Amino acid sequence: MEVLVCSTESGDKGQVPVASELDDPKKRQQFLQRNMRGGVEDSIFQEEIEASRPASDTPAAPASEERTKESLAMVIDPDARSRIRWQRRKVIQSVRRNGQLTREEKIKMTERELLHKSEFFPTSVKKLVMLARQIAGKPVEEAIQQMKWSKKKFAAEVKYHLEEARDMAVVQRGMGLGKINGDILDKPRKVRTKEGQWIEIVDPTRLYVAQSWVGRGPWRGKELDYKGRGRMGVIQHPSTSFTVILKEEKTRIREHEEQEAKKAQKGPWVHLPDRKVHGQRPYYSW
């Protein structure tokens, strides 16, 4: 690269020309910093200066901050004192119980269940609740047959979600595998359901619909309802979800045994026990 520099007649004859300084990248950088009063980034020689720098002179790239426990403490553990107090309280509770399990914990260890919720259907609670009541307490296969032959519009959707819940219970929780594992009763067991019906149970792992209910969802939209005399109303289109809980027949057997034990513990019913009778009224209370 050649640079033409005009020199004066007398004073510039003995000076070193500027072109020789600009040939050396280091001197070029010093010259720009001294005369241009700015950073090297503002010059047109930035690429050449960066290329001529040795690897040791370039500043090391700042190491990316490691996501350690300290750097993420505000997100993972925002209130450490409350967490420590909660852990201490739980340890105290476990020590007081001396390792004893509650009734609910024992039931969860021996019995399995599955809760499955559907998306919101474009229908009302009043229409879908009739299907939820129709399948409550029935075995899953019988509930599916009920929805298969039902004339209701959303019976097909309920049938699909019942089949999906059954498959998830088998795959995820290992429910309903009594025939495959050989877990079948020698004699059929007669139990009484909550509805008062007597049923026979051969496979204690058979799935049944323990609970089924519906829930109101957000409104899907509005529509004007034109009436007479220039009046109008608003029609809101509802949405409803369907939720089902599947359990095994082991649960119904346990509930039946508990009910029978409770009746036996009561003893015979006495019409007039030996106690004082007071507060009698000479007239009827109705």
XYZ file of C-alpha atoms in Angstrom:
286
model
C 0.000 0.000 0.000
C 1.429 3.364 -1.031
C 0.642 6.631 0.712
C 1.549 9.968 -0.831
C 2.631 12.587 1.686
C 3.355 16.221 0.730
C 6.337 17.683 2.589
C 7.344 21.334 3.006
C 10.351 22.856 1.333
C 12.637 23.248 4.366
C 11.438 21.678 7.659
C 10.177 18.225 6.474
C 13.285 17.080 4.594
C 14.903 15.401 7.625
C 11.677 13.794 9.080
C 10.662 10.161 8.612
C 7.738 9.937 6.159
C 4.386 8.817 7.613
C 4.072 6.044 5.035
C 6.838 4.051 6.699
C 4.983 4.144 10.037
C 1.746 2.915 8.552
C 3.410 -0.126 7.031
C 3.971 -1.637 10.502
C 0.682 -2.724 12.088
C 1.837 -2.024 15.648
C 3.036 1.478 14.792
C -0.153 2.004 12.815
C -2.226 1.217 15.912
C -0.163 3.588 18.053
C -0.456 6.298 15.423
C -4.239 5.968 15.306
C -4.588 6.006 19.064
C -2.352 9.108 19.299
C -3.793 11.133 16.434
C -7.366 9.903 15.904
C -8.303 10.084 19.633
C -10.559 7.100 19.332
C -10.593 3.386 19.615
C -9.102 1.139 17.042
C -12.597 -0.040 16.187
C -13.280 3.329 14.542
C -10.508 2.954 11.960
C -10.445 1.297 8.553
C -7.394 -0.748 9.586
C -9.262 -2.775 12.243
C -9.163 -6.064 10.322
C -5.436 -5.857 9.624
C -4.639 -4.958 13.234
C -6.700 -7.836 14.582
C -5.058 -10.268 12.146
C -1.555 -9.148 13.169
C -2.170 -9.606 16.901
C -0.678 -12.726 18.455
C -2.991 -15.181 20.063
C -1.757 -14.287 23.553
C -2.644 -10.595 23.161
C -6.314 -11.205 22.359
C -8.445 -11.078 25.486
C -9.929 -14.408 26.479
C -13.646 -14.758 25.879
C -15.556 -14.538 29.118
C -16.544 -18.012 30.240
C -20.262 -18.541 30.202
C -21.673 -18.551 33.669
C -22.315 -22.072 34.801
C -25.800 -22.785 35.971
C -24.839 -23.900 39.422
C -27.053 -24.113 42.460
C -25.876 -20.703 43.608
C -26.751 -18.943 40.337
C -30.226 -20.533 40.174
C -30.993 -20.254 43.873
C -33.581 -17.525 43.366
C -35.490 -19.714 40.920
C -35.100 -23.189 42.417
C -35.134 -22.255 46.112
C -36.543 -18.734 46.482
C -37.414 -19.076 50.190
C -34.860 -21.332 51.841
C -36.010 -20.643 55.389
C -39.565 -21.714 54.685
C -38.335 -24.881 52.977
C -36.107 -25.754 55.941
C -38.986 -25.189 58.377
C -41.271 -27.387 56.256
C -38.679 -30.184 56.106
C -38.132 -29.936 59.859
C -41.871 -30.164 60.506
C -42.163 -33.253 58.289
C -39.268 -34.953 60.067
C -40.902 -34.255 63.426
C -44.178 -35.751 62.190
C -42.453 -38.908 60.955
C -40.625 -39.300 64.289
C -43.840 -38.875 66.253
C -45.609 -41.521 64.173
C -42.623 -43.861 64.653
C -42.843 -45.008 61.046
C -46.521 -45.948 61.251
C -48.555 -45.450 58.080
C -51.941 -43.827 57.986
C -55.013 -45.595 56.666
C -54.907 -43.666 53.381
C -51.225 -44.507 52.868
C -51.853 -48.220 53.440
C -54.729 -48.183 50.950
C -52.574 -46.472 48.308
C -49.892 -49.150 48.760
C -52.313 -52.035 48.139
C -54.897 -50.536 45.774
C -54.435 -48.648 42.514
C -56.524 -46.080 40.698
C -56.360 -43.799 37.675
C -57.864 -40.340 37.156
C -58.411 -39.294 33.546
C -59.817 -35.947 32.409
C -60.873 -35.093 28.885
C -60.685 -31.824 27.026
C -63.660 -29.491 26.918
C -66.537 -30.729 24.793
C -68.826 -28.306 22.904
C -71.870 -29.250 24.978
C -73.575 -28.280 28.217
C -73.290 -29.753 31.704
C -76.990 -30.617 31.702
C -76.575 -32.910 28.681
C -73.255 -34.549 29.574
C -74.067 -35.224 33.229
C -76.693 -37.778 32.197
C -74.021 -39.901 30.517
C -71.711 -39.555 33.530
C -74.475 -40.835 35.834
C -75.266 -43.693 33.474
C -71.793 -45.273 33.689
C -70.995 -44.587 37.369
C -70.364 -47.807 39.311
C -70.329 -50.063 36.244
C -67.398 -52.173 35.002
C -65.414 -50.492 32.260
C -66.427 -52.931 29.551
C -70.107 -52.578 30.415
C -69.780 -48.772 30.479
C -68.201 -48.849 27.030
C -71.079 -50.974 25.743
C -73.577 -48.526 27.224
C -71.933 -45.644 25.378
C -71.651 -47.664 22.199
C -75.410 -48.145 21.865
C -76.468 -44.827 23.356
C -78.354 -42.366 21.136
C -76.767 -39.327 22.770
C -74.547 -37.211 20.552
C -71.510 -37.167 22.857
C -71.741 -40.810 23.864
C -69.087 -41.541 21.234
C -66.713 -39.040 22.868
C -67.308 -40.529 26.314
C -66.714 -44.014 24.894
C -63.404 -42.884 23.370
C -62.171 -41.424 26.665
C -63.271 -44.503 28.594
C -61.212 -46.682 26.259
C -58.267 -44.295 26.597
C -58.505 -44.355 30.398
C -58.679 -48.168 30.376
C -55.564 -48.463 28.207
C -53.670 -45.955 30.372
C -54.624 -47.863 33.531
C -53.314 -51.115 32.071
C -50.090 -49.692 30.634
C -49.124 -47.087 33.231
C -50.467 -48.597 36.481
C -50.562 -52.320 35.663
C -54.258 -52.578 36.520
C -56.640 -55.226 35.236
C -54.004 -57.961 34.730
C -55.475 -60.533 37.100
C -56.236 -63.144 34.451
C -52.737 -62.889 32.992
C -50.994 -63.031 36.377
C -53.284 -65.739 37.732
C -54.775 -63.485 40.410
C -58.308 -64.904 40.292
C -60.536 -65.897 43.197
C -61.292 -69.573 43.670
C -64.962 -68.870 44.426
C -67.005 -65.928 43.207
C -67.362 -63.254 45.861
C -70.682 -61.494 46.385
C -70.432 -57.891 47.495
C -72.883 -55.042 47.838
C -72.122 -51.810 46.035
C -72.806 -48.293 47.268
C -75.940 -48.207 45.123
C -77.309 -51.233 47.019
C -76.857 -53.791 44.216
C -75.319 -57.237 44.778
C -72.649 -58.308 42.269
C -70.363 -61.319 41.885
C -66.622 -60.770 41.584
C -64.315 -63.410 40.122
C -61.394 -61.228 39.029
C -60.392 -58.814 41.851
C -58.392 -56.715 39.370
C -61.315 -56.010 37.055
C -61.644 -52.298 36.315
C -64.789 -50.382 37.162
C -65.857 -46.738 37.073
C -65.566 -45.601 40.683
C -66.480 -41.963 40.002
C -67.484 -39.954 36.955
C -68.403 -36.287 36.887
C -68.460 -33.288 34.574
C -67.115 -29.751 34.916
C -68.124 -26.469 33.360
C -65.567 -24.934 31.005
C -65.179 -21.510 29.382
C -67.831 -20.107 27.089
C -67.082 -20.881 23.461
C -68.808 -17.806 22.068
C -71.952 -15.701 22.002
C -74.822 -15.344 19.578
C -77.713 -12.916 19.345
C -81.179 -14.315 19.940
C -83.648 -12.134 18.060
C -87.075 -11.867 19.627
C -90.336 -10.085 18.873
C -91.013 -6.357 19.165
C -87.466 -5.421 18.307
C -85.947 -7.147 21.341
C -83.032 -9.535 21.477
C -81.182 -11.767 23.890
C -77.736 -13.376 24.105
C -77.085 -17.091 23.614
C -73.822 -18.326 25.187
C -72.360 -21.581 23.876
C -70.983 -23.660 26.800
C -68.193 -26.214 27.036
C -67.927 -29.136 29.465
C -65.200 -31.570 30.523
C -65.584 -35.223 31.508
C -63.568 -36.810 34.333
C -63.487 -40.449 35.379
C -61.722 -42.433 38.134
C -61.026 -46.108 37.468
C -60.379 -48.564 40.304
C -60.060 -52.313 40.734
C -62.641 -54.608 42.315
C -60.308 -54.990 45.311
C -61.571 -51.614 46.453
C -65.218 -52.717 46.406
C -64.361 -55.890 48.299
C -62.600 -53.874 51.008
C -65.460 -51.376 51.265
C -67.978 -54.238 51.582
C -65.954 -55.898 54.348
C -65.635 -52.606 56.220
C -69.383 -52.039 55.966
C -70.169 -55.524 57.266
C -67.693 -55.130 60.130
C -69.276 -51.811 61.050
C -72.731 -53.396 61.156
C -71.507 -56.289 63.298
C -69.865 -53.905 65.728
C -73.085 -51.993 66.304
C -74.954 -54.912 67.839
C -78.706 -55.407 67.882
C -80.921 -52.396 67.611
C -82.955 -51.630 70.738
C -86.158 -49.701 70.317
C -86.307 -48.228 73.835
C -82.968 -48.392 75.633
C -82.737 -47.975 79.401
C -82.491 -44.224 79.584
C -84.521 -41.409 80.953
C -87.258 -40.044 78.756
C -87.746 -36.303 79.094
C -89.019 -33.410 77.060
C -92.293 -35.130 76.165
C -94.912 -33.032 74.417
C -98.653 -33.578 74.647
C -99.072 -32.759 70.980
C -97.591 -33.800 67.684
C -94.334 -32.123 66.585
C -95.118 -32.070 62.907
